[in-house]
XYZ file of C-alpha atoms in Angstrom:
632
model
C 0.054 -0.123 -0.010
C 0.616 3.572 -0.833
C 1.452 6.609 1.392
C -0.738 9.265 0.815
C -0.079 13.127 2.831
C -2.813 14.679 4.260
C -2.936 18.281 5.205
C -4.891 18.668 8.318
C -5.370 21.794 10.784
C -2.435 23.179 9.623
C -0.342 20.058 9.861
C 0.929 17.724 7.293
C -0.044 13.678 8.192
C 0.950 10.411 5.904
C -1.388 7.784 6.397
C -1.249 4.851 4.182
C -3.696 3.992 1.242
C -7.436 2.932 2.448
C -7.215 5.535 5.684
C -10.624 6.558 6.650
C -11.475 10.208 8.084
C -12.318 8.673 11.369
C -8.954 7.363 11.922
C -7.682 10.666 12.640
C -8.857 10.900 16.146
C -6.727 13.445 17.593
C -7.490 15.696 15.275
C -11.251 15.117 14.310
C -13.342 17.839 16.705
C -16.326 15.520 18.557
C -18.878 17.578 16.515
C -17.892 16.433 13.014
C -20.540 14.707 10.777
C -18.589 13.760 7.802
C -15.246 15.224 6.169
C -14.122 17.510 3.203
C -11.177 16.331 0.813
C -10.073 18.816 -1.747
C -13.659 19.910 -2.419
C -15.382 16.401 -2.359
C -17.474 15.676 0.701
C -16.893 12.042 1.915
C -18.549 9.739 4.995
C -16.215 9.986 8.174
C -15.951 6.120 7.755
C -15.224 5.506 3.901
C -11.664 5.623 2.916
C -10.261 9.199 1.507
C -9.707 8.613 -2.270
C -6.520 10.427 -2.485
C -4.339 12.647 -0.304
C -4.996 16.547 -0.080
C -6.879 19.280 2.531
C -8.765 17.495 4.981
C -11.111 19.319 6.952
C -14.244 18.591 9.106
C -17.965 19.364 8.148
C -20.298 19.740 11.456
C -23.411 20.996 11.471
C -22.271 24.728 11.353
C -21.092 23.842 7.888
C -23.933 24.440 4.984
C -22.786 20.512 3.374
C -22.805 19.367 7.253
C -26.065 20.206 7.014
C -27.617 18.832 3.777
C -25.308 15.707 4.866
C -27.557 15.325 8.301
C -30.308 16.011 6.489
C -30.138 13.519 3.675
C -29.561 10.804 6.363
C -32.494 12.240 8.373
C -34.238 11.565 5.335
C -33.131 7.978 5.087
C -34.047 7.814 8.383
C -37.578 8.717 7.870
C -37.746 6.174 4.924
C -36.937 3.297 7.543
C -39.409 4.389 9.987
C -42.560 4.783 7.194
C -41.103 0.887 6.121
C -41.338 -0.233 9.759
C -44.685 1.028 9.942
C -45.897 0.077 6.370
C -43.939 -2.931 4.979
C -45.977 -2.901 1.965
C -44.591 1.388 1.252
C -42.264 1.216 -2.125
C -39.226 3.975 -1.777
C -38.411 6.423 -4.447
C -35.924 9.311 -3.427
C -34.888 11.590 -0.461
C -33.178 14.221 -0.643
C -31.777 17.076 1.599
C -33.532 20.696 1.092
C -31.838 23.932 2.265
C -33.719 23.312 5.555
C -35.137 20.108 5.563
C -36.188 17.102 3.562
C -38.305 14.954 2.164
C -39.216 11.738 0.667
C -41.234 10.531 -1.960
C -42.722 6.768 -1.156
C -45.131 4.930 -2.607
C -48.790 4.118 -0.402
C -51.590 2.236 -1.540
C -53.573 4.571 1.172
C -53.539 8.320 1.515
C -51.891 9.543 4.928
C -53.723 10.659 8.163
C -52.405 13.582 10.391
C -52.181 11.115 13.405
C -50.046 8.756 10.462
C -47.128 11.525 10.431
C -46.922 11.394 14.407
C -46.751 7.845 14.216
C -43.557 7.686 11.692
C -41.961 10.628 13.967
C -42.486 8.473 16.454
C -40.616 5.609 14.646
C -37.876 7.854 13.892
C -36.991 8.548 17.354
C -36.983 5.163 18.492
C -34.276 4.592 15.248
C -32.602 7.087 16.433
C -32.211 5.824 20.353
C -31.034 2.340 18.727
C -28.232 4.058 17.342
C -27.753 2.208 14.110
C -24.160 2.316 12.503
C -24.217 3.561 8.630
C -22.880 1.560 6.378
C -21.830 2.237 2.693
C -22.269 -0.572 0.298
C -20.564 -0.734 -2.760
C -22.443 -3.574 -5.430
C -22.031 -4.689 -9.040
C -24.582 -3.184 -10.907
C -26.293 -6.822 -11.179
C -26.236 -7.073 -7.408
C -27.942 -3.980 -7.198
C -30.355 -5.294 -9.582
C -30.181 -8.675 -7.518
C -30.871 -6.661 -3.790
C -33.595 -4.317 -4.163
C -35.674 -7.660 -6.819
C -35.577 -9.100 -3.597
C -36.770 -6.399 -1.450
C -39.474 -5.779 -3.930
C -38.360 -2.070 -4.120
C -39.626 -1.279 -7.920
C -38.680 2.133 -7.981
C -35.131 1.285 -7.039
C -35.274 -1.308 -9.843
C -36.029 2.223 -12.357
C -33.550 3.924 -10.915
C -30.813 1.172 -11.425
C -31.904 0.189 -15.066
C -31.166 3.390 -16.466
C -27.966 3.575 -14.920
C -25.072 1.892 -17.616
C -23.625 -1.995 -17.227
C -20.189 -2.295 -15.442
C -21.158 0.807 -13.161
C -20.012 0.072 -9.345
C -23.310 1.331 -7.097
C -23.582 2.357 -3.822
C -26.207 2.228 -1.278
C -26.044 2.992 2.503
C -27.730 0.305 4.864
C -28.735 1.310 8.576
C -29.912 -1.709 10.544
C -32.462 -3.993 8.326
C -33.254 -0.838 6.065
C -30.786 -0.461 2.925
C -31.319 2.509 0.491
C -29.848 3.119 -2.803
C -28.167 6.335 -2.465
C -24.913 7.930 -3.456
C -24.271 9.664 -0.122
C -22.547 10.905 1.884
C -24.289 10.190 5.401
C -23.653 10.098 8.880
C -21.827 7.422 10.954
C -25.268 6.481 12.472
C -28.149 7.192 13.346
C -28.291 8.558 17.030
C -26.233 11.620 16.239
C -30.226 13.047 14.778
C -31.813 14.096 18.225
C -34.168 16.415 17.000
C -36.830 15.585 14.231
C -40.479 16.988 12.864
C -42.300 15.818 9.928
C -44.201 18.903 9.025
C -46.437 18.179 5.679
C -47.285 15.752 3.067
C -48.269 16.395 -0.508
C -48.220 14.567 -3.538
C -45.871 14.155 -6.541
C -45.699 12.183 -9.692
C -43.097 9.615 -9.928
C -40.494 11.480 -11.984
C -42.440 13.804 -12.606
C -43.990 12.122 -15.553
C -48.227 12.347 -15.109
C -48.590 8.706 -16.426
C -46.265 7.548 -13.357
C -47.784 5.947 -9.929
C -48.598 8.962 -7.694
C -46.044 9.219 -4.204
C -46.882 10.350 -1.305
C -43.913 13.043 -0.634
C -43.265 13.226 3.493
C -41.386 16.877 4.112
C -39.787 17.301 7.569
C -36.839 18.824 9.090
C -34.166 17.579 11.986
C -31.204 19.548 14.189
C -28.753 17.851 16.290
C -30.798 19.186 19.739
C -34.019 19.467 20.627
C -33.499 23.421 21.275
C -32.137 23.898 17.671
C -35.757 22.762 16.356
C -37.613 24.887 18.499
C -35.053 27.401 17.748
C -35.683 26.628 13.162
C -39.437 27.026 14.379
C -38.887 30.331 15.688
C -36.929 31.457 12.915
C -40.221 30.490 10.659
C -42.136 32.703 12.687
C -39.723 35.353 12.195
C -39.513 34.947 8.841
C -43.733 35.151 8.271
C -43.286 38.644 9.924
C -40.339 39.524 8.061
C -42.043 38.067 4.579
C -40.771 41.075 2.272
C -43.776 41.120 0.695
C -45.741 41.870 3.684
C -42.585 44.447 4.633
C -42.324 46.156 0.824
C -45.809 47.425 0.527
C -46.164 48.166 3.957
C -43.175 50.497 4.576
C -44.086 52.125 0.992
C -40.702 50.661 -1.107
C -42.557 48.594 -4.027
C -45.648 46.842 -5.318
C -46.868 44.250 -7.695
C -49.606 44.117 -10.165
C -50.995 41.911 -12.177
C -50.875 44.417 -15.855
C -46.881 43.335 -15.459
C -45.986 39.785 -13.708
C -42.483 39.901 -12.839
C -41.933 43.259 -12.838
C -41.919 45.607 -9.638
C -43.327 48.795 -9.461
C -40.530 50.628 -7.530
C -42.318 53.441 -4.859
C -40.387 56.252 -4.584
C -38.957 55.544 -0.889
C -38.022 51.754 -2.627
C -35.767 53.513 -5.301
C -34.603 55.573 -3.092
C -33.819 52.986 -1.162
C -32.514 50.833 -4.561
C -30.359 53.958 -5.697
C -28.398 54.338 -2.692
C -27.015 50.093 -2.943
C -26.041 51.132 -7.185
C -23.937 53.973 -5.239
C -23.102 52.063 -3.336
C -21.536 49.643 -5.982
C -20.581 52.370 -7.836
C -18.438 54.347 -5.341
C -16.927 50.578 -4.253
C -16.018 49.905 -8.059
C -14.838 53.261 -9.361
C -12.475 53.274 -6.197
C -11.346 49.823 -7.883
C -10.395 50.475 -11.454
C -13.899 50.149 -12.401
C -15.187 52.072 -15.811
C -19.442 52.165 -16.171
C -20.506 51.357 -19.611
C -23.875 51.416 -21.489
C -25.159 48.437 -23.578
C -28.097 48.431 -25.424
C -31.430 45.584 -23.913
C -32.258 44.499 -27.544
C -30.124 42.830 -30.330
C -30.273 40.516 -33.554
C -30.656 37.457 -32.824
C -26.984 36.766 -34.661
C -25.291 38.261 -31.614
C -27.259 35.463 -29.446
C -26.497 32.633 -31.471
C -22.602 33.561 -32.297
C -22.737 33.933 -28.068
C -23.940 30.743 -27.333
C -27.035 31.629 -26.308
C -29.331 30.793 -28.772
C -28.340 27.054 -28.123
C -28.160 26.907 -24.360
C -30.051 30.025 -22.776
C -33.055 30.538 -25.907
C -35.880 29.085 -23.458
C -35.269 32.064 -20.906
C -34.980 34.379 -23.021
C -37.998 37.329 -24.036
C -37.881 36.425 -28.057
C -40.181 39.216 -30.770
C -40.302 39.616 -34.224
C -40.600 42.845 -35.952
C -40.553 43.318 -39.726
C -39.140 40.206 -40.275
C -36.668 40.291 -38.104
C -36.087 37.824 -34.798
C -34.377 39.994 -31.660
C -34.176 39.234 -28.138
C -34.144 40.898 -25.100
C -30.215 40.416 -23.391
C -31.011 38.260 -20.028
C -27.184 39.161 -19.451
C -24.389 42.067 -20.353
C -21.298 39.780 -21.580
C -22.150 39.849 -25.453
C -22.543 43.707 -25.211
C -19.319 43.925 -22.835
C -17.443 41.486 -25.893
C -18.786 43.997 -28.260
C -17.411 47.001 -26.648
C -13.923 45.408 -26.127
C -13.720 44.684 -30.020
C -14.123 47.775 -30.549
C -10.565 48.786 -30.356
C -7.425 47.795 -30.075
C -5.765 46.407 -27.149
C -2.606 46.299 -26.165
C -1.267 44.029 -23.444
C -0.825 47.364 -21.613
C -4.459 48.213 -21.537
C -5.646 45.407 -19.696
C -6.702 44.657 -17.095
C -10.217 46.179 -18.781
C -13.268 45.962 -16.224
C -17.106 46.777 -17.828
C -19.205 47.234 -15.006
C -22.981 48.022 -15.991
C -26.456 48.674 -14.314
C -28.978 48.458 -16.802
C -32.092 46.551 -17.603
C -31.955 42.710 -18.100
C -34.966 40.294 -18.448
C -35.622 36.805 -18.173
C -38.443 34.084 -18.706
C -39.442 32.834 -15.879
C -42.563 30.892 -15.522
C -45.806 32.475 -13.830
C -45.123 29.677 -11.809
C -41.979 30.487 -10.020
C -42.444 34.083 -9.816
C -41.717 35.043 -6.063
C -42.274 38.561 -5.195
C -38.407 40.447 -5.586
C -36.355 37.078 -5.037
C -38.085 35.741 -8.347
C -38.407 38.113 -11.402
C -38.669 38.635 -14.930
C -37.282 41.996 -14.893
C -34.333 43.043 -12.782
C -30.851 44.769 -13.090
C -27.244 43.384 -11.593
C -24.276 44.866 -10.052
C -22.948 43.657 -13.635
C -18.728 43.377 -14.605
C -16.794 42.232 -16.998
C -13.078 42.129 -16.714
C -10.850 41.213 -19.714
C -7.730 40.252 -18.392
C -4.314 38.883 -19.314
C -3.771 34.940 -18.396
C -0.966 36.435 -15.668
C -3.348 38.963 -14.028
C -5.871 36.176 -13.571
C -4.986 35.300 -10.001
C -4.721 39.140 -8.840
C -8.366 40.058 -10.036
C -9.460 37.033 -8.937
C -8.361 37.847 -5.661
C -9.811 41.548 -5.909
C -12.944 40.209 -7.038
C -12.990 38.416 -4.206
C -11.749 41.243 -1.643
C -14.933 43.322 -2.878
C -17.055 40.728 -2.586
C -15.669 40.461 1.906
C -16.302 44.194 1.597
C -19.664 44.264 0.372
C -21.449 41.455 2.565
C -19.762 42.628 5.875
C -21.303 46.267 4.935
C -24.455 44.586 5.564
C -23.664 42.146 8.309
C -23.530 39.504 6.147
C -21.399 36.492 6.371
C -20.912 33.541 3.143
C -19.958 30.968 1.942
C -18.480 29.691 -1.602
C -19.629 27.058 -4.070
C -17.749 25.635 -6.681
C -19.330 24.478 -10.119
C -18.110 23.247 -12.894
C -18.418 22.249 -16.218
C -22.165 21.262 -16.928
C -23.358 18.890 -19.213
C -24.430 21.049 -22.183
C -21.087 22.964 -22.287
C -19.613 24.996 -25.105
C -15.921 24.989 -26.313
C -13.132 22.100 -26.159
C -12.833 20.377 -23.179
C -8.700 21.588 -23.058
C -9.939 25.056 -22.277
C -12.549 24.115 -19.590
C -10.119 22.060 -18.285
C -7.721 25.150 -18.069
C -10.492 27.524 -16.311
C -11.404 25.063 -13.745
C -7.973 24.412 -12.818
C -7.183 28.234 -12.778
C -10.208 29.156 -10.972
C -9.538 26.579 -7.877
C -5.957 27.296 -7.547
C -7.080 30.804 -6.764
C -9.619 29.607 -3.820
C -5.911 27.480 -2.444
C -4.406 30.354 -2.826
C -6.554 32.268 -0.938
C -7.078 29.410 1.855
C -10.704 29.625 0.947
C -13.291 26.930 2.074
C -15.498 25.556 -0.288
C -17.478 22.991 -1.614
C -17.821 21.531 -5.067
C -21.027 21.698 -7.098
C -20.435 19.079 -10.160
C -22.577 20.244 -13.451
C -23.540 23.413 -12.118
C -21.292 25.899 -14.242
C -22.259 28.598 -16.663
C -22.471 26.873 -20.177
C -18.990 28.262 -21.054
C -17.236 28.343 -17.776
C -16.948 27.149 -14.156
C -17.650 29.701 -11.923
C -17.722 30.652 -8.206
C -21.566 31.363 -6.365
C -21.670 32.543 -3.280
C -24.092 32.083 -0.827
C -24.755 34.579 1.972
C -25.942 33.621 5.548
C -29.159 36.343 7.172
C -29.840 36.922 10.385
C -32.055 34.503 10.791
C -29.894 31.650 9.140
C -30.523 31.470 6.080
C -28.300 31.152 2.796
C -29.295 33.122 -0.485
C -26.925 32.476 -3.580
C -26.195 35.697 -4.384
C -22.992 36.492 -6.023
C -21.011 34.629 -9.102
C -17.904 34.877 -10.513
C -17.030 32.724 -13.418
C -13.811 32.558 -15.430
C -14.516 31.997 -19.335
C -12.246 31.629 -22.109
C -15.110 30.446 -24.525
C -16.587 33.947 -25.205
C -13.053 35.273 -26.072
C -12.650 32.564 -28.688
C -16.988 33.189 -29.899
C -16.337 36.711 -30.566
C -12.563 36.626 -31.775
C -11.555 38.728 -29.006
C -7.660 39.596 -29.509
C -4.946 41.928 -27.919
C -1.175 42.714 -28.467
C 1.259 40.932 -26.551
C 4.665 42.224 -25.069
C 6.476 40.371 -28.184
C 4.210 41.689 -30.509
C 1.461 38.449 -30.792
C -1.702 38.566 -30.919
C -3.384 36.874 -27.774
C -6.647 36.546 -26.321
C -7.988 37.672 -23.107
C -9.653 35.923 -20.596
C -13.320 37.186 -19.542
C -14.323 37.302 -15.752
C -18.012 38.021 -15.464
C -19.167 38.859 -11.645
C -22.230 40.021 -9.988
C -21.544 40.765 -6.076
C -25.215 41.425 -5.038
C -26.369 39.721 -7.841
C -30.054 40.774 -9.058
C -30.323 44.055 -6.978
C -34.428 43.161 -7.033
C -33.437 40.417 -4.976
C -30.866 42.021 -2.924
C -33.491 44.348 -1.947
C -35.962 41.488 -0.933
C -33.226 39.459 1.224
C -32.035 42.582 2.909
C -35.720 43.897 3.771
C -35.916 40.300 4.938
C -32.504 40.270 6.906
C -33.365 43.888 8.684
C -36.734 42.795 9.001
C -37.514 46.536 6.968
C -35.297 48.281 9.904
C -31.953 49.269 7.250
C -29.009 50.989 8.629
C -29.178 54.366 9.099
C -26.413 55.174 5.706
C -28.791 52.431 3.725
C -32.614 53.651 5.174
C -34.965 55.653 2.805
C -35.743 58.010 5.479
C -32.674 58.764 7.757
C -34.907 61.286 10.039
C -37.958 62.329 11.321
C -37.982 66.362 12.548
C -40.681 66.304 15.035
C -41.695 69.984 16.260
C -43.967 69.461 19.508
C -46.415 72.957 18.531
C -46.509 74.751 15.870
C -43.939 76.845 17.456
C -41.236 74.801 16.690
C -42.088 73.846 12.914
C -40.039 76.656 11.655
C -37.187 75.508 13.694
C -37.875 72.083 12.939
C -37.783 73.591 8.953
C -34.410 74.581 8.956
C -32.985 71.711 10.504
C -34.417 69.531 8.130
C -32.884 72.216 5.029
C -29.328 71.402 6.792
C -29.617 68.343 6.519
C -30.447 67.837 3.291
C -28.578 70.103 2.300
C -25.389 68.013 3.553
C -26.746 65.118 1.786
C -29.174 63.359 3.938
C -32.772 61.795 3.754
C -35.375 63.769 5.815
C -39.012 64.500 6.662
C -40.780 67.017 9.150
C -43.505 65.337 10.430
C -45.976 69.231 11.318
C -48.933 67.190 11.507
C -51.462 68.020 13.925
C -50.694 65.113 16.012
C -49.306 64.451 19.407
C -45.315 63.801 19.486
C -46.386 60.239 20.863
C -48.124 59.236 17.839
C -46.307 61.067 15.781
C -42.837 59.302 17.630
C -45.335 55.744 16.872
C -45.530 56.185 13.250
C -41.678 57.049 12.856
C -41.052 53.907 14.707
C -43.548 51.730 12.887
C -41.875 53.591 9.012
C -39.146 52.176 10.741
C -37.021 55.390 11.014
C -33.594 55.217 12.399
C -33.220 58.815 13.872
C -36.215 60.992 15.673
C -35.192 64.470 16.228
C -37.520 65.936 18.288
C -37.795 70.073 18.905
C -39.699 71.623 21.460
C -39.661 75.073 23.310
C -36.241 74.199 25.233
C -34.740 72.741 22.041
C -36.337 76.064 20.001
C -34.304 78.078 23.315
C -31.103 76.310 23.976
C -30.236 75.194 20.328
C -30.606 71.423 20.437
C -32.627 68.779 19.432
C -34.282 65.830 21.751
C -32.410 62.822 20.086
C -34.468 59.291 19.838
C -33.107 56.439 18.051
C -35.199 53.605 16.476
C -32.744 50.671 18.143
C -31.954 52.433 21.331
C -34.919 54.902 22.345
C -34.524 58.303 23.653
C -30.904 59.738 23.647
C -31.350 63.160 25.240
C -30.903 66.493 24.227
C -27.914 67.608 22.233
C -26.512 70.828 21.240
C -27.429 70.771 17.087
C -24.679 72.066 15.360
C -22.544 69.198 17.273
C -24.800 66.660 16.464
C -25.333 67.471 13.123
C -21.920 66.192 12.396
C -22.201 63.450 14.658
C -24.932 62.219 12.523
C -23.594 62.610 9.211
C -20.368 60.476 10.467
C -22.743 58.306 11.377
C -24.971 57.725 7.576
C -21.281 57.495 5.818
C -21.360 54.779 3.671
C -19.586 51.602 4.854
C -16.445 51.835 1.721
C -14.091 49.478 3.419
């Protein structure tokens, strides 16, 4: 047996081939659920396929949660089979915050049946069964599941090519066809809750049998499960589709499905986000451009979108000519680059654009601002030399960090590799994936692999932000592209006078600005930080005698760039304060007779309450400082 070298917790360890993650007892933390080896997630008890950087996944890691929930789906299936042996198993994937299993049953489940299944799951947890991986030939797998009369598993196996090694997982009497990975034992799943039941056709085909889809969620402890449901209730209160209209930010109408109507305050928020992005990018060497939003289809044929993305585009015909509204900016930016002759000294060239984009999303998938048909991005395309890839990718990752920290968002990185319908040569794809992976290693960024989910023209990094309720939102995307420069015959003159092909880096950090606003509404519960709030301060005169003073204060704040309103209505001060709190305005500047005499303002913070009277000139500067954009 040969030796393998592993980097574990900053140390290099040499082990014999066949070593398992669980064999690294001294380095493995108690809460480890699975292991990560150079982008691959693997069972703790499975032999490591190669050496490399070895890390541990706990429930705090997104990948660890997926392993935990996938094992929970198997736990559910085992419980159902114990109660109803005639049940036949379909498939049971992990979801973002739970799992489901599609199971055929001869009769519909009743509400108390879910309670029975849940209690049986807890029984299996107490049994603390070992979960073991089995590797079978296709013939043995067919024989195994034929013997167990699992018709749907047989349907899956028959679609697998002959000669393929097939994996299954066993816990006690239960065996399931599965690629894994899984937990080492059932006892780790300490808290489960089955939530609802629906129907689903096998393989999504109406001509196939109807399956019973049972949903649930699970956690390592009951306290975490209880906290999850508390957060779900909080999420309902923070739903941007409720808060947006309530705060007078945006609305949707049947006349324009999938397109937002931005109200004045919402559009102010929108413009503040764009201004934040512009000011950041200006300091990082980006140049803003604007390109057409409708092109002849010849452009989309040339770029590859016609073959790979046409079903997601809005198409039209006029004067016997086919046209397509742009779903992304990259072809237009490639045309801009091509208009001039570039030297190696000119690179990198960084084009940024905030213009309109549209994608045809099916009506059933539309969801407030989170899934729309019309949107804008903080979009950019970088044209770089190959020797500049590392430094430019590093700079983009630095920008991601600055932006997400500004909003109090932590994040995780997913490396998405070549899809089945990729465009271009395999050699260029392999080079792009190797270069992108090298960037991650050089920056020592922990990431997970999402095989086959890259863009059709290049591998990508997807950045998932984690909000105040612990939910993951895929936002930023960074793509390394050797293909479009080939398609558009892009070139620059190198130092030796030869013609070279640039590389394109596609990147959007907030992603869709519409979606980002929706996420921020829920992340903050509508209580935006001072620098971002559509109305930053409300000046409240107590009586009519202070209205002129309130107007002077508001005028001064507006001249200094703050967004201010005056509430001079004939209402009580307490009523006006409550109204400002409901509108989630960060600062209330209350002015009464004493404030007028002393040239002060009585300050009330949305979050901290009464801050007392402050001299007006000094507080003006304090407020301006607090309202500055967090530009890094």
